JSON list of C-alpha atoms in Angstrom, two decimals:
[
{"chain": "A", "resi": 12, "resn": "UNK", "atom": "CA", "xyz": [0.00, 0.00, 0.00]},
{"chain": "A", "resi": 13, "resn": "UNK", "atom": "CA", "xyz": [1.03, 3.62, -0.46]},
{"chain": "A", "resi": 14, "resn": "UNK", "atom": "CA", "xyz": [3.21, 4.89, 2.36]},
{"chain": "A", "resi": 15, "resn": "UNK", "atom": "CA", "xyz": [4.64, 8.37, 2.82]},
{"chain": "A", "resi": 16, "resn": "UNK", "atom": "CA", "xyz": [6.86, 8.89, 5.87]},
{"chain": "A", "resi": 17, "resn": "UNK", "atom": "CA", "xyz": [8.10, 12.37, 6.69]},
{"chain": "A", "resi": 18, "resn": "UNK", "atom": "CA", "xyz": [11.15, 13.15, 8.80]},
{"chain": "A", "resi": 19, "resn": "UNK", "atom": "CA", "xyz": [13.37, 16.07, 9.70]},
{"chain": "A", "resi": 20, "resn": "UNK", "atom": "CA", "xyz": [11.01, 18.17, 11.78]},
{"chain": "A", "resi": 21, "resn": "UNK", "atom": "CA", "xyz": [12.04, 19.78, 15.05]},
{"chain": "A", "resi": 22, "resn": "UNK", "atom": "CA", "xyz": [12.64, 23.06, 16.82]},
{"chain": "A", "resi": 23, "resn": "UNK", "atom": "CA", "xyz": [14.64, 25.65, 14.92]},
{"chain": "A", "resi": 24, "resn": "UNK", "atom": "CA", "xyz": [15.46, 29.29, 15.58]},
{"chain": "A", "resi": 25, "resn": "UNK", "atom": "CA", "xyz": [14.07, 32.07, 13.37]},
{"chain": "A", "resi": 26, "resn": "UNK", "atom": "CA", "xyz": [16.29, 32.74, 10.38]},
{"chain": "A", "resi": 27, "resn": "UNK", "atom": "CA", "xyz": [17.81, 29.27, 10.40]},
{"chain": "A", "resi": 28, "resn": "UNK", "atom": "CA", "xyz": [17.37, 26.43, 7.89]},
{"chain": "A", "resi": 29, "resn": "UNK", "atom": "CA", "xyz": [15.85, 22.95, 8.02]},
{"chain": "A", "resi": 30, "resn": "UNK", "atom": "CA", "xyz": [15.45, 20.10, 5.56]},
{"chain": "A", "resi": 31, "resn": "UNK", "atom": "CA", "xyz": [12.42, 17.84, 5.56]},
{"chain": "A", "resi": 32, "resn": "UNK", "atom": "CA", "xyz": [12.40, 14.47, 3.83]},
{"chain": "A", "resi": 33, "resn": "UNK", "atom": "CA", "xyz": [9.65, 12.10, 2.75]},
{"chain": "A", "resi": 34, "resn": "UNK", "atom": "CA", "xyz": [10.29, 8.42, 2.07]},
{"chain": "A", "resi": 35, "resn": "UNK", "atom": "CA", "xyz": [7.80, 6.93, -0.37]},
{"chain": "A", "resi": 36, "resn": "UNK", "atom": "CA", "xyz": [6.94, 3.27, -0.85]},
{"chain": "A", "resi": 37, "resn": "UNK", "atom": "CA", "xyz": [4.18, 1.05, -2.18]},
{"chain": "A", "resi": 38, "resn": "UNK", "atom": "CA", "xyz": [3.92, 2.74, -5.58]},
{"chain": "A", "resi": 39, "resn": "UNK", "atom": "CA", "xyz": [6.04, 3.84, -8.54]},
{"chain": "A", "resi": 40, "resn": "UNK", "atom": "CA", "xyz": [7.34, 7.09, -7.07]},
{"chain": "A", "resi": 41, "resn": "UNK", "atom": "CA", "xyz": [8.78, 8.37, -10.36]},
{"chain": "A", "resi": 42, "resn": "UNK", "atom": "CA", "xyz": [5.32, 8.35, -11.97]},
{"chain": "A", "resi": 43, "resn": "UNK", "atom": "CA", "xyz": [3.61, 10.92, -9.74]},
{"chain": "A", "resi": 44, "resn": "UNK", "atom": "CA", "xyz": [3.74, 14.60, -8.96]},
{"chain": "A", "resi": 45, "resn": "UNK", "atom": "CA", "xyz": [4.32, 15.29, -5.27]},
{"chain": "A", "resi": 46, "resn": "UNK", "atom": "CA", "xyz": [3.32, 18.10, -2.90]},
{"chain": "A", "resi": 47, "resn": "UNK", "atom": "CA", "xyz": [4.14, 19.57, 0.49]},
{"chain": "A", "resi": 48, "resn": "UNK", "atom": "CA", "xyz": [1.18, 20.91, 2.47]},
{"chain": "A", "resi": 49, "resn": "UNK", "atom": "CA", "xyz": [1.35, 22.42, 5.95]},
{"chain": "A", "resi": 50, "resn": "UNK", "atom": "CA", "xyz": [-1.03, 23.01, 8.83]},
{"chain": "A", "resi": 51, "resn": "UNK", "atom": "CA", "xyz": [-0.31, 25.56, 11.55]},
{"chain": "A", "resi": 52, "resn": "UNK", "atom": "CA", "xyz": [-1.46, 24.58, 15.06]},
{"chain": "A", "resi": 53, "resn": "UNK", "atom": "CA", "xyz": [-5.25, 24.74, 15.24]},
{"chain": "A", "resi": 54, "resn": "UNK", "atom": "CA", "xyz": [-5.49, 26.08, 11.68]},
{"chain": "A", "resi": 55, "resn": "UNK", "atom": "CA", "xyz": [-6.45, 24.83, 8.24]},
{"chain": "A", "resi": 56, "resn": "UNK", "atom": "CA", "xyz": [-4.44, 23.32, 5.41]},
{"chain": "A", "resi": 57, "resn": "UNK", "atom": "CA", "xyz": [-2.06, 25.46, 3.36]},
{"chain": "A", "resi": 58, "resn": "UNK", "atom": "CA", "xyz": [-0.46, 24.21, 0.16]},
{"chain": "A", "resi": 59, "resn": "UNK", "atom": "CA", "xyz": [3.31, 24.84, 0.06]},
{"chain": "A", "resi": 60, "resn": "UNK", "atom": "CA", "xyz": [4.84, 23.42, -3.11]},
{"chain": "A", "resi": 61, "resn": "UNK", "atom": "CA", "xyz": [4.50, 20.88, -5.94]},
{"chain": "A", "resi": 62, "resn": "UNK", "atom": "CA", "xyz": [7.02, 19.07, -8.14]},
{"chain": "A", "resi": 63, "resn": "UNK", "atom": "CA", "xyz": [6.37, 17.13, -11.32]},
{"chain": "A", "resi": 64, "resn": "UNK", "atom": "CA", "xyz": [7.17, 13.44, -11.69]},
{"chain": "A", "resi": 65, "resn": "UNK", "atom": "CA", "xyz": [10.58, 14.14, -13.26]},
{"chain": "A", "resi": 66, "resn": "UNK", "atom": "CA", "xyz": [11.49, 17.13, -11.11]},
{"chain": "A", "resi": 67, "resn": "UNK", "atom": "CA", "xyz": [11.54, 19.55, -14.02]},
{"chain": "A", "resi": 68, "resn": "UNK", "atom": "CA", "xyz": [8.56, 21.64, -12.95]},
{"chain": "A", "resi": 69, "resn": "UNK", "atom": "CA", "xyz": [8.11, 23.20, -9.52]},
{"chain": "A", "resi": 70, "resn": "UNK", "atom": "CA", "xyz": [5.64, 25.71, -8.14]},
{"chain": "A", "resi": 71, "resn": "UNK", "atom": "CA", "xyz": [5.48, 27.39, -4.75]},
{"chain": "A", "resi": 72, "resn": "UNK", "atom": "CA", "xyz": [3.00, 29.28, -2.60]},
{"chain": "A", "resi": 73, "resn": "UNK", "atom": "CA", "xyz": [3.78, 32.98, -2.45]},
{"chain": "A", "resi": 74, "resn": "UNK", "atom": "CA", "xyz": [4.34, 32.70, 1.31]},
{"chain": "A", "resi": 75, "resn": "UNK", "atom": "CA", "xyz": [7.41, 30.48, 0.80]},
{"chain": "A", "resi": 76, "resn": "UNK", "atom": "CA", "xyz": [8.66, 31.47, -2.63]},
{"chain": "A", "resi": 77, "resn": "UNK", "atom": "CA", "xyz": [12.37, 32.29, -2.56]},
{"chain": "A", "resi": 78, "resn": "UNK", "atom": "CA", "xyz": [12.84, 30.64, 0.85]},
{"chain": "A", "resi": 79, "resn": "UNK", "atom": "CA", "xyz": [11.77, 27.01, 0.30]},
{"chain": "A", "resi": 80, "resn": "UNK", "atom": "CA", "xyz": [12.97, 24.55, -2.37]},
{"chain": "A", "resi": 81, "resn": "UNK", "atom": "CA", "xyz": [11.24, 21.30, -3.25]},
{"chain": "A", "resi": 82, "resn": "UNK", "atom": "CA", "xyz": [13.27, 18.49, -4.81]},
{"chain": "A", "resi": 83, "resn": "UNK", "atom": "CA", "xyz": [13.05, 14.77, -5.42]},
{"chain": "A", "resi": 84, "resn": "UNK", "atom": "CA", "xyz": [15.34, 11.79, -5.93]},
{"chain": "A", "resi": 85, "resn": "UNK", "atom": "CA", "xyz": [13.54, 9.19, -8.01]},
{"chain": "A", "resi": 86, "resn": "UNK", "atom": "CA", "xyz": [16.38, 6.70, -7.62]},
{"chain": "A", "resi": 87, "resn": "UNK", "atom": "CA", "xyz": [15.83, 6.67, -3.85]},
{"chain": "A", "resi": 88, "resn": "UNK", "atom": "CA", "xyz": [12.08, 7.38, -3.78]},
{"chain": "A", "resi": 89, "resn": "UNK", "atom": "CA", "xyz": [12.49, 10.48, -1.65]},
{"chain": "A", "resi": 90, "resn": "UNK", "atom": "CA", "xyz": [10.98, 13.96, -1.65]},
{"chain": "A", "resi": 91, "resn": "UNK", "atom": "CA", "xyz": [12.70, 16.86, 0.13]},
{"chain": "A", "resi": 92, "resn": "UNK", "atom": "CA", "xyz": [11.80, 20.35, 1.24]},
{"chain": "A", "resi": 93, "resn": "UNK", "atom": "CA", "xyz": [14.70, 22.67, 1.96]},
{"chain": "A", "resi": 94, "resn": "UNK", "atom": "CA", "xyz": [13.53, 25.57, 4.14]},
{"chain": "A", "resi": 95, "resn": "UNK", "atom": "CA", "xyz": [15.66, 28.67, 4.59]},
{"chain": "A", "resi": 96, "resn": "UNK", "atom": "CA", "xyz": [15.12, 31.92, 6.49]},
{"chain": "A", "resi": 97, "resn": "UNK", "atom": "CA", "xyz": [12.50, 30.30, 8.67]},
{"chain": "A", "resi": 98, "resn": "UNK", "atom": "CA", "xyz": [9.95, 32.52, 10.39]},
{"chain": "A", "resi": 99, "resn": "UNK", "atom": "CA", "xyz": [7.75, 31.96, 13.43]},
{"chain": "A", "resi": 100, "resn": "UNK", "atom": "CA", "xyz": [4.75, 31.81, 11.12]},
{"chain": "A", "resi": 101, "resn": "UNK", "atom": "CA", "xyz": [6.26, 28.74, 9.42]},
{"chain": "A", "resi": 102, "resn": "UNK", "atom": "CA", "xyz": [5.50, 26.72, 12.56]},
{"chain": "A", "resi": 103, "resn": "UNK", "atom": "CA", "xyz": [3.29, 23.88, 11.36]},
{"chain": "A", "resi": 104, "resn": "UNK", "atom": "CA", "xyz": [2.89, 20.19, 10.69]},
{"chain": "A", "resi": 105, "resn": "UNK", "atom": "CA", "xyz": [4.30, 19.57, 7.22]},
{"chain": "A", "resi": 106, "resn": "UNK", "atom": "CA", "xyz": [2.66, 16.82, 5.17]},
{"chain": "A", "resi": 107, "resn": "UNK", "atom": "CA", "xyz": [4.13, 15.05, 2.17]},
{"chain": "A", "resi": 108, "resn": "UNK", "atom": "CA", "xyz": [1.39, 14.22, -0.32]},
{"chain": "A", "resi": 109, "resn": "UNK", "atom": "CA", "xyz": [1.03, 12.36, -3.61]},
{"chain": "A", "resi": 110, "resn": "UNK", "atom": "CA", "xyz": [-0.93, 13.58, -6.60]},
{"chain": "A", "resi": 111, "resn": "UNK", "atom": "CA", "xyz": [-3.22, 11.54, -8.82]},
{"chain": "A", "resi": 112, "resn": "UNK", "atom": "CA", "xyz": [-1.31, 12.81, -11.86]},
{"chain": "A", "resi": 113, "resn": "UNK", "atom": "CA", "xyz": [2.29, 12.79, -12.98]},
{"chain": "A", "resi": 114, "resn": "UNK", "atom": "CA", "xyz": [2.40, 16.45, -13.95]},
{"chain": "A", "resi": 115, "resn": "UNK", "atom": "CA", "xyz": [0.43, 19.65, -13.44]},
{"chain": "A", "resi": 116, "resn": "UNK", "atom": "CA", "xyz": [-0.88, 22.36, -15.73]},
{"chain": "A", "resi": 117, "resn": "UNK", "atom": "CA", "xyz": [-3.83, 24.71, -15.99]},
{"chain": "A", "resi": 118, "resn": "UNK", "atom": "CA", "xyz": [-6.97, 22.63, -15.91]},
{"chain": "A", "resi": 119, "resn": "UNK", "atom": "CA", "xyz": [-5.23, 19.36, -15.14]},
{"chain": "A", "resi": 120, "resn": "UNK", "atom": "CA", "xyz": [-7.51, 16.64, -13.69]},
{"chain": "A", "resi": 121, "resn": "UNK", "atom": "CA", "xyz": [-5.29, 15.82, -10.73]},
{"chain": "A", "resi": 122, "resn": "UNK", "atom": "CA", "xyz": [-5.15, 16.57, -7.05]},
{"chain": "A", "resi": 123, "resn": "UNK", "atom": "CA", "xyz": [-3.79, 15.12, -3.81]},
{"chain": "A", "resi": 124, "resn": "UNK", "atom": "CA", "xyz": [-4.95, 11.57, -3.13]},
{"chain": "A", "resi": 125, "resn": "UNK", "atom": "CA", "xyz": [-2.52, 10.32, -0.46]},
{"chain": "A", "resi": 126, "resn": "UNK", "atom": "CA", "xyz": [-1.02, 12.01, 2.60]},
{"chain": "A", "resi": 127, "resn": "UNK", "atom": "CA", "xyz": [1.78, 11.17, 4.98]},
{"chain": "A", "resi": 128, "resn": "UNK", "atom": "CA", "xyz": [1.36, 11.46, 8.75]},
{"chain": "A", "resi": 129, "resn": "UNK", "atom": "CA", "xyz": [3.29, 14.73, 8.91]},
{"chain": "A", "resi": 130, "resn": "UNK", "atom": "CA", "xyz": [6.30, 16.11, 10.74]},
{"chain": "A", "resi": 131, "resn": "UNK", "atom": "CA", "xyz": [6.15, 19.07, 13.11]},
{"chain": "A", "resi": 132, "resn": "UNK", "atom": "CA", "xyz": [8.34, 22.11, 12.55]},
{"chain": "A", "resi": 133, "resn": "UNK", "atom": "CA", "xyz": [8.51, 24.65, 15.36]},
{"chain": "A", "resi": 134, "resn": "UNK", "atom": "CA", "xyz": [10.25, 27.94, 14.71]},
{"chain": "A", "resi": 135, "resn": "UNK", "atom": "CA", "xyz": [11.09, 29.53, 18.03]},
{"chain": "A", "resi": 136, "resn": "UNK", "atom": "CA", "xyz": [13.96, 31.21, 19.78]},
{"chain": "B", "resi": 683, "resn": "UNK", "atom": "CA", "xyz": [-7.89, 34.12, 4.55]},
{"chain": "B", "resi": 684, "resn": "UNK", "atom": "CA", "xyz": [-8.43, 31.00, 2.45]},
{"chain": "B", "resi": 685, "resn": "UNK", "atom": "CA", "xyz": [-8.95, 31.19, -1.32]},
{"chain": "B", "resi": 686, "resn": "UNK", "atom": "CA", "xyz": [-11.92, 28.82, -1.10]},
{"chain": "B", "resi": 687, "resn": "UNK", "atom": "CA", "xyz": [-14.71, 29.70, 1.34]},
{"chain": "B", "resi": 688, "resn": "UNK", "atom": "CA", "xyz": [-16.35, 27.15, 3.60]},
{"chain": "B", "resi": 689, "resn": "UNK", "atom": "CA", "xyz": [-18.62, 27.60, 6.61]},
{"chain": "B", "resi": 690, "resn": "UNK", "atom": "CA", "xyz": [-16.54, 27.19, 9.78]},
{"chain": "B", "resi": 691, "resn": "UNK", "atom": "CA", "xyz": [-18.98, 24.74, 11.34]},
{"chain": "B", "resi": 692, "resn": "UNK", "atom": "CA", "xyz": [-21.82, 22.35, 10.57]},
{"chain": "B", "resi": 693, "resn": "UNK", "atom": "CA", "xyz": [-23.86, 20.00, 12.71]},
{"chain": "B", "resi": 694, "resn": "UNK", "atom": "CA", "xyz": [-26.49, 17.32, 12.49]},
{"chain": "B", "resi": 695, "resn": "UNK", "atom": "CA", "xyz": [-28.04, 14.40, 14.31]},
{"chain": "B", "resi": 696, "resn": "UNK", "atom": "CA", "xyz": [-27.35, 10.71, 13.59]},
{"chain": "B", "resi": 697, "resn": "UNK", "atom": "CA", "xyz": [-29.06, 9.56, 10.41]},
{"chain": "B", "resi": 698, "resn": "UNK", "atom": "CA", "xyz": [-29.53, 13.09, 9.09]},
{"chain": "B", "resi": 699, "resn": "UNK", "atom": "CA", "xyz": [-28.28, 14.40, 5.74]},
{"chain": "B", "resi": 700, "resn": "UNK", "atom": "CA", "xyz": [-26.14, 17.54, 5.79]},
{"chain": "B", "resi": 701, "resn": "UNK", "atom": "CA", "xyz": [-24.27, 19.54, 3.18]},
{"chain": "B", "resi": 702, "resn": "UNK", "atom": "CA", "xyz": [-21.08, 21.60, 3.36]},
{"chain": "B", "resi": 703, "resn": "UNK", "atom": "CA", "xyz": [-20.54, 24.33, 0.79]},
{"chain": "B", "resi": 704, "resn": "UNK", "atom": "CA", "xyz": [-17.33, 25.49, -0.87]},
{"chain": "B", "resi": 705, "resn": "UNK", "atom": "CA", "xyz": [-17.18, 28.71, -2.85]},
{"chain": "B", "resi": 706, "resn": "UNK", "atom": "CA", "xyz": [-14.37, 29.72, -5.18]},
{"chain": "B", "resi": 707, "resn": "UNK", "atom": "CA", "xyz": [-13.78, 31.49, -8.46]},
{"chain": "B", "resi": 708, "resn": "UNK", "atom": "CA", "xyz": [-13.37, 30.91, -12.18]},
{"chain": "B", "resi": 709, "resn": "UNK", "atom": "CA", "xyz": [-9.64, 30.20, -11.78]},
{"chain": "B", "resi": 710, "resn": "UNK", "atom": "CA", "xyz": [-10.13, 27.29, -9.37]},
{"chain": "B", "resi": 711, "resn": "UNK", "atom": "CA", "xyz": [-13.51, 25.59, -8.89]},
{"chain": "B", "resi": 712, "resn": "UNK", "atom": "CA", "xyz": [-14.85, 27.14, -12.08]},
{"chain": "B", "resi": 713, "resn": "UNK", "atom": "CA", "xyz": [-12.24, 25.41, -14.24]},
{"chain": "B", "resi": 714, "resn": "UNK", "atom": "CA", "xyz": [-10.85, 22.50, -12.23]},
{"chain": "B", "resi": 715, "resn": "UNK", "atom": "CA", "xyz": [-11.98, 19.46, -10.28]},
{"chain": "B", "resi": 716, "resn": "UNK", "atom": "CA", "xyz": [-12.80, 19.73, -6.60]},
{"chain": "B", "resi": 717, "resn": "UNK", "atom": "CA", "xyz": [-11.40, 17.34, -4.02]},
{"chain": "B", "resi": 718, "resn": "UNK", "atom": "CA", "xyz": [-12.78, 16.84, -0.50]},
{"chain": "B", "resi": 719, "resn": "UNK", "atom": "CA", "xyz": [-10.74, 15.68, 2.48]},
{"chain": "B", "resi": 720, "resn": "UNK", "atom": "CA", "xyz": [-11.72, 14.45, 5.92]},
{"chain": "B", "resi": 721, "resn": "UNK", "atom": "CA", "xyz": [-9.44, 15.06, 8.88]},
{"chain": "B", "resi": 722, "resn": "UNK", "atom": "CA", "xyz": [-10.39, 13.21, 12.02]},
{"chain": "B", "resi": 723, "resn": "UNK", "atom": "CA", "xyz": [-9.04, 14.56, 15.34]},
{"chain": "B", "resi": 724, "resn": "UNK", "atom": "CA", "xyz": [-5.29, 14.07, 15.68]},
{"chain": "B", "resi": 725, "resn": "UNK", "atom": "CA", "xyz": [-4.83, 12.47, 12.28]},
{"chain": "B", "resi": 726, "resn": "UNK", "atom": "CA", "xyz": [-3.64, 13.43, 8.79]},
{"chain": "B", "resi": 727, "resn": "UNK", "atom": "CA", "xyz": [-6.19, 14.40, 6.13]},
{"chain": "B", "resi": 728, "resn": "UNK", "atom": "CA", "xyz": [-7.62, 11.64, 3.96]},
{"chain": "B", "resi": 729, "resn": "UNK", "atom": "CA", "xyz": [-9.17, 11.90, 0.53]},
{"chain": "B", "resi": 730, "resn": "UNK", "atom": "CA", "xyz": [-12.92, 11.37, 0.79]},
{"chain": "B", "resi": 731, "resn": "UNK", "atom": "CA", "xyz": [-14.45, 12.02, -2.61]},
{"chain": "B", "resi": 732, "resn": "UNK", "atom": "CA", "xyz": [-13.33, 13.89, -5.71]},
{"chain": "B", "resi": 733, "resn": "UNK", "atom": "CA", "xyz": [-14.07, 14.95, -9.27]},
{"chain": "B", "resi": 734, "resn": "UNK", "atom": "CA", "xyz": [-17.40, 13.46, -10.36]},
{"chain": "B", "resi": 735, "resn": "UNK", "atom": "CA", "xyz": [-18.06, 11.43, -7.21]},
{"chain": "B", "resi": 736, "resn": "UNK", "atom": "CA", "xyz": [-14.93, 9.33, -7.56]},
{"chain": "B", "resi": 737, "resn": "UNK", "atom": "CA", "xyz": [-14.00, 7.69, -4.26]},
{"chain": "B", "resi": 738, "resn": "UNK", "atom": "CA", "xyz": [-10.80, 6.08, -3.05]},
{"chain": "B", "resi": 739, "resn": "UNK", "atom": "CA", "xyz": [-10.98, 2.45, -2.07]},
{"chain": "B", "resi": 740, "resn": "UNK", "atom": "CA", "xyz": [-12.86, 2.05, 1.20]},
{"chain": "B", "resi": 741, "resn": "UNK", "atom": "CA", "xyz": [-14.54, 5.44, 1.19]},
{"chain": "B", "resi": 742, "resn": "UNK", "atom": "CA", "xyz": [-18.27, 5.06, 1.88]},
{"chain": "B", "resi": 743, "resn": "UNK", "atom": "CA", "xyz": [-20.85, 6.16, -0.68]},
{"chain": "B", "resi": 744, "resn": "UNK", "atom": "CA", "xyz": [-22.65, 8.15, 2.02]},
{"chain": "B", "resi": 745, "resn": "UNK", "atom": "CA", "xyz": [-20.40, 11.00, 0.87]},
{"chain": "B", "resi": 746, "resn": "UNK", "atom": "CA", "xyz": [-21.21, 12.66, -2.44]},
{"chain": "B", "resi": 747, "resn": "UNK", "atom": "CA", "xyz": [-20.24, 15.87, -4.21]},
{"chain": "B", "resi": 748, "resn": "UNK", "atom": "CA", "xyz": [-21.79, 18.30, -6.62]},
{"chain": "B", "resi": 749, "resn": "UNK", "atom": "CA", "xyz": [-20.51, 21.35, -8.45]},
{"chain": "B", "resi": 750, "resn": "UNK", "atom": "CA", "xyz": [-22.16, 24.29, -10.15]},
{"chain": "B", "resi": 751, "resn": "UNK", "atom": "CA", "xyz": [-20.16, 27.11, -11.65]},
{"chain": "B", "resi": 752, "resn": "UNK", "atom": "CA", "xyz": [-17.69, 28.34, -9.04]},
{"chain": "B", "resi": 753, "resn": "UNK", "atom": "CA", "xyz": [-19.26, 26.53, -6.09]},
{"chain": "B", "resi": 754, "resn": "UNK", "atom": "CA", "xyz": [-19.21, 22.96, -4.88]},
{"chain": "B", "resi": 755, "resn": "UNK", "atom": "CA", "xyz": [-20.77, 21.06, -2.03]},
{"chain": "B", "resi": 756, "resn": "UNK", "atom": "CA", "xyz": [-20.23, 17.88, -0.06]},
{"chain": "B", "resi": 757, "resn": "UNK", "atom": "CA", "xyz": [-23.29, 15.95, 1.06]},
{"chain": "B", "resi": 758, "resn": "UNK", "atom": "CA", "xyz": [-23.16, 13.44, 3.90]},
{"chain": "B", "resi": 759, "resn": "UNK", "atom": "CA", "xyz": [-26.15, 11.14, 4.27]},
{"chain": "B", "resi": 760, "resn": "UNK", "atom": "CA", "xyz": [-26.87, 8.81, 7.18]},
{"chain": "B", "resi": 761, "resn": "UNK", "atom": "CA", "xyz": [-24.74, 10.92, 9.52]},
{"chain": "B", "resi": 762, "resn": "UNK", "atom": "CA", "xyz": [-22.74, 8.90, 12.05]},
{"chain": "B", "resi": 763, "resn": "UNK", "atom": "CA", "xyz": [-20.85, 9.88, 15.19]},
{"chain": "B", "resi": 764, "resn": "UNK", "atom": "CA", "xyz": [-17.59, 8.76, 13.57]},
{"chain": "B", "resi": 765, "resn": "UNK", "atom": "CA", "xyz": [-18.07, 11.44, 10.90]},
{"chain": "B", "resi": 766, "resn": "UNK", "atom": "CA", "xyz": [-17.12, 14.12, 13.44]},
{"chain": "B", "resi": 767, "resn": "UNK", "atom": "CA", "xyz": [-14.05, 15.97, 12.27]},
{"chain": "B", "resi": 768, "resn": "UNK", "atom": "CA", "xyz": [-12.87, 18.65, 9.88]},
{"chain": "B", "resi": 769, "resn": "UNK", "atom": "CA", "xyz": [-13.71, 18.70, 6.18]},
{"chain": "B", "resi": 770, "resn": "UNK", "atom": "CA", "xyz": [-11.71, 20.59, 3.55]},
{"chain": "B", "resi": 771, "resn": "UNK", "atom": "CA", "xyz": [-12.39, 21.33, -0.09]},
{"chain": "B", "resi": 772, "resn": "UNK", "atom": "CA", "xyz": [-9.51, 21.89, -2.51]},
{"chain": "B", "resi": 773, "resn": "UNK", "atom": "CA", "xyz": [-8.92, 22.65, -6.16]},
{"chain": "B", "resi": 774, "resn": "UNK", "atom": "CA", "xyz": [-6.08, 23.59, -8.47]},
{"chain": "B", "resi": 775, "resn": "UNK", "atom": "CA", "xyz": [-5.92, 27.32, -9.09]},
{"chain": "B", "resi": 776, "resn": "UNK", "atom": "CA", "xyz": [-4.81, 28.25, -12.60]},
{"chain": "B", "resi": 777, "resn": "UNK", "atom": "CA", "xyz": [-3.89, 31.82, -11.63]},
{"chain": "B", "resi": 778, "resn": "UNK", "atom": "CA", "xyz": [-1.80, 30.86, -8.60]},
{"chain": "B", "resi": 779, "resn": "UNK", "atom": "CA", "xyz": [-0.38, 27.71, -10.16]},
{"chain": "B", "resi": 780, "resn": "UNK", "atom": "CA", "xyz": [-1.01, 25.65, -7.07]},
{"chain": "B", "resi": 781, "resn": "UNK", "atom": "CA", "xyz": [-3.55, 23.90, -4.90]},
{"chain": "B", "resi": 782, "resn": "UNK", "atom": "CA", "xyz": [-5.92, 26.05, -2.89]},
{"chain": "B", "resi": 783, "resn": "UNK", "atom": "CA", "xyz": [-7.89, 24.90, 0.13]},
{"chain": "B", "resi": 784, "resn": "UNK", "atom": "CA", "xyz": [-10.98, 26.00, 1.94]},
{"chain": "B", "resi": 785, "resn": "UNK", "atom": "CA", "xyz": [-10.61, 27.06, 5.55]},
{"chain": "B", "resi": 786, "resn": "UNK", "atom": "CA", "xyz": [-12.22, 23.84, 6.74]},
{"chain": "B", "resi": 787, "resn": "UNK", "atom": "CA", "xyz": [-15.61, 22.99, 8.24]},
{"chain": "B", "resi": 788, "resn": "UNK", "atom": "CA", "xyz": [-15.82, 21.41, 11.67]},
{"chain": "B", "resi": 789, "resn": "UNK", "atom": "CA", "xyz": [-18.63, 18.84, 11.70]},
{"chain": "B", "resi": 790, "resn": "UNK", "atom": "CA", "xyz": [-20.33, 18.02, 14.98]},
{"chain": "B", "resi": 791, "resn": "UNK", "atom": "CA", "xyz": [-22.73, 15.10, 15.30]},
{"chain": "B", "resi": 792, "resn": "UNK", "atom": "CA", "xyz": [-25.16, 15.99, 18.07]}
]
């Protein structure tokens, strides 16, 4: 069955960096677009970033653009999120998620169909 | 402020049918499929129903969706106590180039 296991969360000071990883199994990782979605404590879901099946296309939410970088290693079935210049408002559970589709474009028929259990990132001094 | 608008709360009694609305715009719901997620307390979201009433394996058919223009809704029939949790709508937004979510609706079964 599909499994997505996030790691790398923890407590980090404002302005510092952190790298999250997601280990995927149970499906052909290289065939699907992947997302990061976060959820601040007691708040709703916020989409963070998406990467196409081959890593060539990436999009980011405005709130993280220029600070976060999504990447993938299809040979090791892993998805990463490199987070720089962290702010207190980045405190959240970060979920790795798989798309229905391999790629994304305007009007594409895809969306998130599997979620990991999440890893908590706390930005605090 | 979420791009998609949902009521913050909904409630019903066991066996009742309730609906949760989701309002968007031409760049998201108006031109893309809508996905609905259920998040039970203390757990990760799970896909519930999507597109034209497609359901992942194991998802009950008590949950159904409809869409008209730039709005969508989730209907839950035969309400059960285990349905208590948060429900989110989502869609791709062509203008933003990413997924957008509703703010979530907390469902209480009285």
